[in-house]
Amino acid sequence: IEANTQTPTRETQAVFAINLDNNHNIYHPRPLPAISGVTEAQADLEDENKIGIVSVDFSIVDKVMVLKKDKALIGLSFFNSAGECIKSVHFRQSIEVNNPDTVPLKSRQYVNAGVFTADMDMLSTFIGHQGACATWPCIWKLIRLSELKQMWEEERDRGYMRRSPQRIKKWAKLFHDEFESLAEHLQVKKTKTTLTQKKTYSIIRDMLADIPFDTILFATLHVRLGVTKSLVNFLFDFFQCVEDLDSGASLGSRNAIEREIKNLGEYKAWLDSELGELQKAIEGQDTLTAAILERIAYAKGIVEMEGRISTAYVEKYKDVLNQAKEQLRQIRDGEYLSDQEKSQQIPLIEQSCLTAKTISHLTNLHKKFDSRSRRIIVTALKKYGVDIQVYFNGVINGPHCLKFVVNGIKILKHIKQEMMSIVTDEAMKSAMSTFVDKFEVILRHMQCVQKQLMSTHVQDVKVFKENRDNLRRALVDLVRWSEVTFLDDNKLSLPSTLKCLSLFDDDMIDLQFANWKNTGALDEQNNESAHAEMNNIQTLFGASRGANQKKMMINRLLLRCNPELTSGIDTLLAQTQMSEEEKEKRKQAREQRKAQEEMDASNEDMNEQVEADGGVEEDVDEEDYSRVLHDNETAMNENDRLRIPEDFEHEDMEMAE
């Protein structure tokens, strides 16, 4: 609202109106009516905090008028078609004018669509959810962790209850009342587990802010990352299975280490069975030793009571004590095990220890040893610009997801050519050819889906669903073929991750299309830029862990993202910071104090030296005034005449009593 007050500067105020109409068209929103005049302010104005925010149903607003009070414009009122005032709101600051009825007014409306987006971990923390490993892992609807694989079935249950802010508030209150409000000794894990599994559906806190779920966007980059990683894992698992089953595998391969670990494990199991009798004997000795030590302690207590109880009783327990000590000595010297048993068992014990160490060493070596198929796949990926982040659980770099599907056929041909040169089994070669053909189909469908997940334009939902369903069927077909081909040796399985659920389940990313006519990354840049901020904020809360750390980090992020607060803090710091002159004065004062302290320390050292030399009197120079004053002060403190008598009572004591 702009008012021409006939001064050098025009007065401008803003009002933020939130539309309560759930059926409004977000693509072609109907604006509010233009300002139609000025009216007297009523007594019951809303928004007493004067921050210029009001919630009103735009669909029933017929007229908007500026409110006046005396010679000031103080706010707006919204009227329906019957002329009734629906809502009123204050300006942040009144506009002083000479004549409110004739002042020229101009208004301009800006449409704002608010969205909230974050990765799944952040959203989980935001709504008070336990996380992806909970019994109810999805933050959008109530589906159990064990039911995630239903997304791959054509005939699946689609009637899951959706989460909402109202339900989350209800579950959070229930968790607080039935667990957090209990005494500390009653807050046991079993109670919490039962409550979150059966009543609160993995909700343990209230939402950090009341945000409608239809304004939350999917972090589609993370969805693409998760699905692409699953496809790359298919490559690793399949070609590893081929290499393991190839009859011409060399002894220098990863299989040799696996076979050796298996053989050593069987040998270790035989040694443990042979040493079973010895183990039982050792356990028996431990039990007997504990009983003897208990008997010794009791007998010592009786013997120490000598002179207070009968002599015969004491002598009896002295004999018991001596016998127990002798038994304990025999056990420690190993007299309960024969020399023959020792000679038979000791070599087996040594072999068992060496075998266990060898298994541990080979297991660690096996973890670091890459098979030939893995090296071939990694080389092919790098050749076409696709990097796997080793330190982040093998995640594909974000921009490289599209590179993988665009260059996927070339990558497959490179891998197939290299593997054909080392695999000798004809059945495995035939399986590789079939796998490559089926995987090419997957890549073509995945390329179409990824482009739509990256687009910010209005999309055709029919095309998106068709591409997604084709991708789902191609993945299921590949896994089913692998199960039939390799039987028990099959390594391929359909993924059951939340990121795959977000894409392949009908009720998930489709909700974003229903709200925004788009399934792409509408806010990807803002979402990803928050990671750098969060990484920086995490260094501030390194001493905290878990949900408490995440909550503090989000609060700090919200503070940093609030320009009014941050600018206010900057202004406060600028106005209260020390001037250069004051800094220089304080610096000089510190230097003077330091010089005085050094001089006092030097004088004390000189006094100690004088006393050590026999108390030789020396003339007191001007530099020794501090020492003289110190001595005078000591004499005054030791003078009894200057002390207050112990029985002296001041009149203030009477008043205090």
XYZ file of C-alpha atoms in Angstrom:
657
model
C 0.000 0.000 0.000
C 1.510 3.337 -1.071
C 0.083 6.643 0.188
C 1.061 9.974 -1.410
C 1.422 12.142 1.692
C 2.648 15.163 -0.305
C 6.024 14.935 1.391
C 9.439 14.388 -0.227
C 9.017 10.654 0.379
C 5.956 8.452 -0.058
C 4.808 6.203 2.816
C 4.651 2.489 1.982
C 3.395 -0.424 4.106
C 2.949 -4.130 3.323
C 0.448 -6.768 4.465
C 1.017 -10.511 4.151
C -2.306 -12.322 3.535
C -2.391 -16.137 3.749
C -5.090 -17.815 1.613
C -7.196 -20.299 3.597
C -9.037 -21.560 0.494
C -7.871 -25.142 -0.169
C -9.292 -25.201 -3.690
C -7.546 -22.164 -5.112
C -5.694 -22.551 -8.404
C -1.987 -22.147 -7.751
C -1.204 -21.736 -11.466
C -3.721 -18.964 -12.190
C -4.491 -17.522 -8.742
C -7.310 -15.001 -8.521
C -5.977 -11.814 -6.912
C -7.752 -9.974 -4.156
C -9.941 -7.035 -5.188
C -8.235 -3.679 -5.536
C -8.553 -1.199 -2.665
C -11.926 0.500 -2.938
C -11.604 3.290 -0.367
C -11.081 4.218 3.264
C -13.247 3.287 6.260
C -13.231 3.836 10.014
C -11.312 1.289 12.087
C -13.361 -0.981 14.340
C -12.435 -1.777 17.910
C -11.845 -5.503 17.412
C -8.830 -5.346 15.094
C -6.890 -8.567 14.687
C -3.125 -8.964 14.682
C -2.437 -7.045 17.886
C 1.299 -7.602 17.440
C 1.194 -5.262 14.448
C 3.330 -7.453 12.196
C 1.078 -7.151 9.156
C 0.026 -10.812 8.742
C -3.539 -12.070 8.270
C -5.196 -15.361 7.225
C -8.318 -15.033 5.088
C -10.318 -17.076 2.563
C -9.688 -15.314 -0.746
C -12.707 -16.941 -2.397
C -15.214 -14.988 -0.260
C -13.446 -11.601 -0.252
C -15.500 -9.069 -2.223
C -13.992 -5.762 -1.121
C -10.785 -4.472 0.507
C -10.644 -1.110 2.307
C -7.971 0.853 4.165
C -8.657 1.580 7.829
C -8.300 5.081 9.219
C -8.049 6.383 12.767
C -7.910 10.144 13.316
C -5.323 11.364 10.774
C -3.575 8.025 10.226
C -4.005 4.975 8.003
C -3.545 1.987 10.317
C -4.492 -1.178 8.406
C -6.786 -3.125 6.047
C -10.220 -4.747 6.318
C -11.620 -7.530 4.112
C -15.402 -7.616 3.405
C -17.633 -10.301 1.881
C -20.420 -9.753 -0.660
C -22.902 -8.989 2.133
C -20.739 -6.093 3.311
C -19.635 -7.883 6.506
C -16.077 -7.441 7.727
C -14.326 -10.847 7.587
C -10.862 -9.953 8.835
C -8.849 -6.862 9.714
C -5.124 -6.402 10.073
C -2.728 -3.695 11.273
C 0.066 -2.122 9.266
C 3.439 -2.492 10.917
C 3.560 1.274 11.189
C 0.746 3.787 10.769
C 0.853 6.243 7.836
C 0.308 9.826 9.022
C -1.710 11.930 6.531
C -3.547 15.272 6.596
C -6.842 13.992 5.201
C -7.292 10.170 5.144
C -10.422 10.383 2.959
C -8.734 12.160 0.050
C -5.145 10.890 0.160
C -4.103 9.191 -3.158
C -3.547 5.425 -2.622
C -1.841 2.823 -4.794
C -1.658 -0.909 -4.170
C 0.231 -3.811 -5.726
C -0.217 -7.563 -5.093
C 2.582 -10.152 -5.158
C 1.748 -13.856 -5.241
C 3.960 -16.073 -3.056
C 3.861 -19.894 -3.101
C 5.583 -21.389 -0.065
C 7.312 -24.763 -0.318
C 9.404 -26.778 2.105
C 12.057 -29.197 0.893
C 14.866 -31.195 2.448
C 16.437 -34.628 2.188
C 14.717 -37.549 3.916
C 16.938 -37.514 6.988
C 16.227 -33.826 7.597
C 12.476 -34.264 6.999
C 12.435 -37.216 9.392
C 13.999 -35.090 12.126
C 11.718 -32.159 11.293
C 8.476 -34.087 11.813
C 9.721 -35.906 14.954
C 10.221 -39.296 13.262
C 12.656 -41.977 14.490
C 14.354 -42.471 11.117
C 14.625 -44.825 8.150
C 15.326 -47.921 10.297
C 12.152 -47.572 12.375
C 9.268 -50.057 12.254
C 7.259 -47.443 10.309
C 10.084 -45.949 8.203
C 8.114 -43.806 5.749
C 7.547 -40.151 6.651
C 4.572 -39.869 4.274
C 2.357 -42.830 5.079
C 2.027 -45.755 7.496
C 3.807 -48.681 5.844
C 5.889 -51.185 7.780
C 9.566 -51.784 7.074
C 8.729 -55.408 6.193
C 6.151 -54.263 3.605
C 8.409 -52.002 1.505
C 8.965 -54.633 -1.190
C 5.272 -54.505 -2.040
C 6.077 -51.525 -4.271
C 7.307 -54.020 -6.904
C 4.034 -55.968 -7.032
C 1.400 -55.153 -9.639
C -1.441 -56.065 -7.269
C -0.501 -54.350 -4.024
C -2.275 -52.717 -1.130
C -2.812 -48.991 -1.766
C -4.943 -48.187 1.267
C -2.247 -47.043 3.691
C -3.087 -44.197 6.063
C -1.199 -40.973 5.344
C 0.558 -38.930 8.012
C -0.637 -35.379 8.678
C 0.376 -32.584 11.071
C -2.743 -33.248 13.166
C -1.970 -36.958 13.538
C 1.694 -36.273 14.291
C 0.721 -33.833 17.074
C -1.602 -36.470 18.531
C 1.064 -39.214 18.429
C 3.770 -36.920 19.838
C 1.528 -36.028 22.798
C 0.755 -39.709 23.351
C 4.480 -40.548 23.402
C 5.142 -37.741 25.888
C 2.278 -38.763 28.191
C 3.006 -42.493 28.203
C 6.831 -42.482 28.133
C 8.694 -39.182 28.554
C 6.555 -38.091 31.527
C 7.307 -41.333 33.398
C 9.892 -41.509 36.153
C 13.396 -42.168 34.843
C 13.548 -45.739 36.197
C 10.320 -46.564 34.300
C 11.585 -45.306 30.915
C 12.748 -48.738 29.767
C 13.468 -49.750 26.180
C 10.658 -52.319 26.058
C 8.031 -49.695 26.926
C 9.347 -47.303 24.284
C 9.484 -50.012 21.600
C 5.917 -51.162 22.267
C 4.649 -47.586 22.243
C 6.350 -46.547 18.976
C 5.410 -49.752 17.165
C 1.746 -49.975 18.160
C 0.544 -46.480 19.106
C 2.702 -43.592 17.861
C 3.892 -45.148 14.568
C 7.584 -44.208 15.097
C 6.771 -40.590 16.097
C 8.638 -39.497 19.250
C 8.509 -35.671 19.043
C 6.228 -32.933 17.785
C 6.972 -31.222 14.458
C 9.465 -28.376 14.683
C 6.993 -26.190 12.768
C 3.395 -26.583 11.629
C 3.834 -27.038 7.860
C 1.095 -28.531 5.614
C 2.280 -31.733 3.975
C 1.073 -30.628 0.528
C 3.739 -27.882 0.540
C 6.592 -30.351 1.137
C 8.531 -31.219 -2.016
C 10.516 -34.387 -2.618
C 14.292 -34.093 -2.773
C 14.264 -35.700 -6.213
C 18.053 -35.559 -6.491
C 18.242 -37.984 -3.558
C 15.616 -40.192 -5.198
C 17.744 -40.313 -8.369
C 20.848 -41.038 -6.300
C 19.188 -43.947 -4.513
C 17.742 -45.581 -7.627
C 20.976 -45.120 -9.621
C 23.018 -46.660 -6.816
C 20.714 -49.706 -6.875
C 21.317 -50.091 -10.631
C 25.104 -49.875 -10.178
C 24.864 -52.475 -7.393
C 23.108 -54.757 -9.908
C 26.241 -54.584 -12.077
C 28.585 -55.399 -9.205
C 26.422 -58.249 -7.865
C 25.738 -59.909 -11.200
C 29.286 -59.933 -12.551
C 30.618 -60.990 -9.130
C 28.219 -63.950 -9.268
C 29.467 -64.815 -12.778
C 33.084 -64.671 -11.637
C 32.352 -66.860 -8.594
C 30.600 -69.526 -10.671
C 33.093 -69.541 -13.537
C 34.822 -72.935 -13.578
C 38.028 -71.392 -14.938
C 38.569 -68.991 -12.023
C 42.247 -68.725 -11.151
C 43.700 -69.399 -7.710
C 44.894 -65.809 -7.533
C 41.354 -64.406 -7.534
C 39.095 -63.326 -4.680
C 37.601 -66.841 -4.693
C 40.870 -68.330 -3.444
C 40.714 -66.201 -0.293
C 37.065 -67.118 0.260
C 37.796 -70.855 -0.133
C 40.745 -70.618 2.251
C 38.627 -68.839 4.879
C 35.994 -71.569 4.524
C 38.561 -74.368 4.934
C 40.169 -72.715 7.942
C 36.740 -72.246 9.507
C 36.044 -75.967 9.230
C 39.467 -76.762 10.752
C 38.791 -74.307 13.608
C 35.456 -76.006 14.297
C 37.214 -79.445 14.523
C 39.846 -78.051 16.925
C 37.143 -76.579 19.133
C 35.367 -79.936 19.286
C 38.611 -81.719 20.252
C 39.297 -79.138 22.929
C 35.807 -79.449 24.331
C 36.828 -81.795 27.167
C 39.687 -79.522 28.157
C 37.333 -76.559 28.166
C 34.952 -78.420 30.449
C 37.862 -79.270 32.781
C 38.939 -75.643 32.874
C 35.385 -74.490 33.597
C 35.193 -77.100 36.398
C 38.448 -75.797 37.880
C 37.098 -72.241 37.764
C 33.956 -73.284 39.643
C 35.995 -75.247 42.215
C 38.413 -72.334 42.687
C 35.550 -69.936 43.374
C 34.097 -72.304 45.999
C 37.500 -72.759 47.695
C 38.121 -68.999 47.836
C 34.724 -68.503 49.443
C 35.568 -71.219 52.013
C 38.933 -69.575 52.744
C 37.309 -66.196 53.345
C 34.791 -67.722 55.767
C 37.467 -69.709 57.630
C 39.668 -66.621 57.989
C 36.765 -64.776 59.589
C 36.351 -67.546 62.205
C 40.097 -67.753 62.970
C 40.301 -63.961 63.456
C 37.714 -64.308 66.257
C 40.198 -66.345 68.378
C 39.838 -65.447 72.068
C 36.158 -64.623 71.730
C 34.910 -68.124 70.830
C 35.902 -71.646 71.938
C 39.450 -72.811 71.169
C 38.275 -76.152 69.704
C 36.066 -74.316 67.226
C 38.942 -72.097 66.131
C 41.337 -75.042 65.748
C 38.778 -76.858 63.599
C 38.579 -73.949 61.155
C 42.348 -73.577 61.112
C 42.488 -77.114 59.705
C 39.763 -76.232 57.168
C 41.741 -73.130 56.144
C 44.959 -75.137 55.629
C 43.161 -77.784 53.546
C 41.540 -75.136 51.348
C 44.877 -73.392 50.753
C 46.445 -76.735 49.756
C 43.633 -77.418 47.273
C 44.062 -73.958 45.811
C 47.816 -74.533 45.422
C 47.200 -77.836 43.609
C 44.803 -76.148 41.177
C 47.273 -73.334 40.462
C 50.100 -75.834 39.902
C 47.919 -77.824 37.487
C 47.940 -81.049 39.465
C 44.304 -81.726 38.501
C 45.359 -82.244 34.848
C 47.721 -85.107 34.033
C 50.935 -84.588 32.062
C 49.532 -86.755 29.267
C 46.461 -84.545 28.966
C 48.669 -81.466 28.889
C 50.917 -82.894 26.150
C 47.873 -83.739 24.028
C 45.918 -80.543 24.496
C 48.565 -77.824 24.420
C 49.466 -78.278 20.687
C 45.759 -78.173 19.807
C 45.355 -74.934 21.746
C 48.301 -73.432 19.849
C 46.813 -74.552 16.510
C 43.426 -73.071 17.447
C 44.971 -69.671 18.261
C 47.019 -69.609 15.036
C 43.980 -70.599 12.960
C 41.835 -67.864 14.502
C 44.516 -65.240 13.753
C 44.874 -66.482 10.172
C 41.105 -66.315 9.596
C 41.052 -62.751 10.962
C 43.947 -61.734 8.697
C 42.369 -63.276 5.580
C 38.996 -61.685 6.391
C 40.593 -58.217 6.553
C 42.492 -58.959 3.331
C 39.264 -60.111 1.685
C 37.597 -56.769 2.517
C 40.416 -54.838 0.815
C 40.750 -57.181 -2.157
C 38.715 -56.153 -5.194
C 37.681 -58.856 -7.595
C 38.555 -58.537 -11.259
C 34.931 -57.888 -12.190
C 34.723 -54.973 -9.760
C 37.919 -53.438 -11.095
C 36.580 -53.752 -14.653
C 33.257 -52.074 -13.730
C 34.922 -49.187 -11.860
C 37.300 -48.614 -14.772
C 34.405 -48.557 -17.248
C 32.442 -46.087 -15.108
C 35.414 -43.727 -14.789
C 36.083 -43.951 -18.514
C 32.678 -42.414 -19.207
C 32.780 -39.821 -16.411
C 30.891 -41.628 -13.625
C 32.562 -41.511 -10.197
C 31.683 -43.593 -7.137
C 32.307 -41.783 -3.851
C 34.310 -44.321 -1.867
C 33.969 -42.482 1.441
C 30.165 -42.112 1.241
C 29.057 -45.745 1.051
C 29.560 -45.953 -2.706
C 27.063 -43.220 -3.618
C 27.130 -41.947 -7.199
C 27.970 -38.264 -7.531
C 24.762 -36.262 -8.138
C 25.363 -34.928 -11.680
C 26.800 -38.313 -12.709
C 23.443 -40.097 -12.336
C 22.333 -38.846 -15.762
C 25.800 -39.579 -17.198
C 25.403 -43.188 -16.093
C 22.091 -43.746 -17.895
C 23.095 -41.727 -21.001
C 26.390 -43.625 -21.411
C 25.035 -46.833 -19.899
C 25.022 -48.877 -23.118
C 28.666 -47.967 -23.829
C 29.582 -48.863 -20.238
C 27.824 -52.235 -20.566
C 29.610 -53.068 -23.834
C 32.988 -52.235 -22.254
C 32.264 -54.439 -19.215
C 30.954 -57.308 -21.360
C 33.994 -57.223 -23.655
C 36.435 -57.342 -20.706
C 34.533 -60.080 -18.851
C 34.247 -62.270 -21.961
C 38.049 -62.386 -22.120
C 38.431 -63.836 -18.596
C 35.298 -66.040 -18.277
C 35.690 -69.541 -19.754
C 32.295 -71.094 -18.917
C 29.956 -70.908 -21.944
C 26.865 -70.884 -19.726
C 28.200 -67.799 -17.921
C 28.970 -66.073 -21.240
C 25.392 -66.696 -22.402
C 24.066 -65.350 -19.084
C 26.140 -62.174 -19.495
C 24.704 -61.540 -22.966
C 21.142 -61.917 -21.677
C 21.866 -59.648 -18.700
C 23.285 -56.897 -20.934
C 20.202 -57.004 -23.201
C 17.808 -56.719 -20.257
C 19.866 -53.987 -18.574
C 19.831 -51.871 -21.750
C 16.023 -51.827 -21.560
C 16.245 -50.645 -17.941
C 18.643 -47.844 -18.888
C 16.349 -46.528 -21.650
C 13.382 -46.293 -19.268
C 15.561 -44.857 -16.507
C 16.806 -42.084 -18.804
C 13.229 -40.937 -19.477
C 12.345 -41.018 -15.766
C 15.499 -39.137 -14.741
C 14.871 -36.322 -17.208
C 11.401 -35.817 -15.755
C 12.795 -35.909 -12.205
C 15.173 -33.079 -13.186
C 12.657 -30.921 -15.052
C 11.062 -27.818 -13.512
C 8.394 -27.394 -16.219
C 4.771 -28.508 -16.191
C 4.729 -32.198 -17.083
C 2.373 -34.791 -18.517
C 1.582 -37.162 -15.643
C 0.439 -39.901 -18.045
C 3.882 -40.016 -19.700
C 5.651 -40.019 -16.327
C 3.569 -42.897 -14.940
C 4.043 -44.904 -18.134
C 7.842 -44.512 -18.007
C 7.940 -45.355 -14.309
C 5.778 -48.487 -14.695
C 7.941 -49.685 -17.605
C 11.053 -49.198 -15.458
C 9.469 -51.144 -12.584
C 8.518 -54.070 -14.834
C 11.982 -54.179 -16.424
C 13.684 -54.332 -13.004
C 11.331 -57.074 -11.776
C 11.888 -59.052 -14.989
C 15.687 -58.864 -14.579
C 15.630 -60.058 -10.965
C 13.171 -62.900 -11.670
C 15.360 -64.088 -14.585
C 18.458 -64.020 -12.343
C 16.665 -66.058 -9.652
C 15.763 -68.753 -12.204
C 19.218 -68.752 -13.827
C 21.436 -68.867 -10.733
C 19.033 -70.430 -8.182
C 20.740 -70.487 -4.751
C 23.785 -68.604 -6.070
C 21.700 -65.601 -7.176
C 22.925 -62.248 -5.796
C 20.337 -59.895 -7.358
C 17.348 -58.735 -5.301
C 14.834 -55.923 -5.646
C 15.821 -52.955 -3.438
C 13.597 -52.007 -0.504
C 14.841 -48.492 0.213
C 12.759 -45.409 0.967
C 14.206 -43.643 -2.074
C 12.941 -46.401 -4.356
C 9.592 -46.326 -2.528
C 9.354 -42.574 -3.178
C 9.604 -43.201 -6.931
C 7.850 -46.526 -7.515
C 4.954 -46.325 -5.061
C 1.823 -44.719 -6.531
C 0.996 -42.602 -3.469
C 4.365 -40.927 -3.005
C 5.862 -38.681 -5.672
C 2.463 -38.599 -7.411
C 1.268 -36.351 -4.583
C 3.794 -33.730 -5.674
C 2.387 -33.888 -9.205
C -1.141 -33.428 -7.869
C -0.079 -30.284 -5.982
C 2.447 -28.756 -8.392
C 1.895 -30.441 -11.806
C 5.556 -31.394 -11.662
C 7.670 -34.310 -10.430
C 11.024 -32.602 -10.840
C 13.483 -30.728 -8.693
C 11.608 -27.450 -8.177
C 13.857 -26.411 -5.286
C 16.955 -28.541 -5.827
C 19.482 -25.692 -5.732
C 18.214 -24.351 -2.409
C 17.966 -27.868 -0.973
C 21.508 -28.850 -1.897
C 23.033 -25.518 -0.834
C 21.736 -26.222 2.677
C 24.147 -29.174 2.964
C 27.173 -26.888 3.102
C 25.450 -24.793 5.788
C 24.558 -27.896 7.818
C 28.099 -29.268 7.583
C 29.399 -25.962 8.936
C 26.787 -25.871 11.711
C 27.551 -29.470 12.718
C 31.030 -28.394 13.842
C 29.362 -26.175 16.476
C 27.565 -29.108 18.117
C 30.216 -31.825 17.993
C 29.675 -32.711 21.667
C 26.013 -33.680 21.061
C 24.645 -36.767 19.355
C 21.461 -38.109 17.807
C 18.157 -36.281 17.602
C 19.195 -33.594 20.092
C 22.118 -32.616 17.861
C 19.894 -32.488 14.761
C 17.314 -30.345 16.548
C 19.938 -27.812 17.656
C 21.441 -27.771 14.150
C 18.055 -27.063 12.539
C 17.344 -24.277 15.041
C 20.703 -22.689 14.246
C 20.046 -23.057 10.499
C 16.675 -21.321 10.897
C 18.403 -18.521 12.799
C 20.972 -18.062 10.027
C 18.230 -18.030 7.398
C 16.267 -15.266 9.152
C 17.520 -11.967 7.661
C 15.738 -9.795 10.217
C 17.361 -11.518 13.179
C 20.816 -11.770 11.632
C 20.801 -8.124 10.504
C 19.645 -7.101 13.964
C 22.468 -9.073 15.562
C 24.984 -7.501 13.180
C 23.668 -4.024 14.027
C 23.846 -4.774 17.742
C 27.436 -5.982 17.467
C 28.421 -2.964 15.370
C 26.951 -0.524 17.889
C 28.412 -2.224 20.955
C 31.844 -3.123 19.702
C 34.897 -1.349 21.128
C 36.383 1.617 19.300
C 40.010 1.656 18.218
C 40.846 4.300 20.850
C 39.308 2.195 23.603
C 41.216 -0.856 22.387
C 44.492 1.110 22.532
C 43.738 2.379 26.075
C 43.018 -1.147 27.296
C 46.174 -2.413 25.665
C 48.277 0.235 27.459
C 46.573 -0.569 30.778
C 47.359 -4.280 30.336
C 51.015 -3.469 29.580
C 51.271 -1.258 32.704
C 49.755 -3.965 34.913
C 52.136 -6.525 33.467
C 55.165 -4.263 34.100
C 54.052 -3.653 37.715
C 53.613 -7.377 38.325
C 57.084 -8.104 36.943
C 58.605 -5.408 39.207
C 56.801 -6.802 42.284
C 58.059 -10.278 41.488
C 61.615 -8.934 41.135
C 61.375 -7.165 44.525
C 60.161 -10.378 46.196
C 63.098 -12.282 44.758
C 65.463 -9.592 46.089
C 63.910 -9.818 49.603
C 64.340 -13.566 49.637
C 67.963 -13.194 48.597
C 68.591 -10.668 51.427
C 67.108 -13.014 53.999
C 69.209 -15.877 52.637
C 72.364 -13.754 53.035
C 71.690 -13.230 56.758
C 69.415 -10.235 56.674
C 72.013 -7.680 55.605
C 70.495 -4.236 55.744
C 70.620 -2.252 52.586
C 69.637 1.254 51.771
C 66.157 1.441 50.406
C 66.100 2.957 46.961
C 63.134 4.578 45.328
C 62.627 1.361 43.357
C 61.993 -0.514 46.672
C 59.017 1.563 47.763
C 56.658 -1.269 46.926
C 58.566 -3.579 49.317
C 58.559 -0.962 52.113
C 54.833 -0.394 51.728
C 54.313 -4.102 51.840
C 56.270 -4.390 55.105
C 54.326 -1.458 56.633
C 51.068 -3.079 55.690
C 52.184 -6.318 57.316
C 53.108 -4.496 60.530
C 49.718 -2.795 60.609
C 47.930 -6.088 60.181
C 49.913 -7.632 63.055
C 49.297 -4.712 65.478
C 46.832 -5.848 68.175
C 45.813 -2.284 68.992
C 44.376 -1.911 65.521
C 42.255 -5.061 65.829
C 38.579 -5.028 66.870
C 38.001 -6.854 70.186
C 36.331 -10.209 69.869
C 33.535 -9.275 72.310
C 32.711 -6.014 70.489
C 29.120 -5.764 69.236
C 28.133 -3.013 66.822
C 24.669 -1.491 66.946
C 24.036 -2.829 63.438
C 24.194 -6.328 64.871
C 21.261 -5.460 67.136
C 19.275 -4.165 64.204
C 20.085 -7.290 62.163
C 18.858 -9.522 64.963
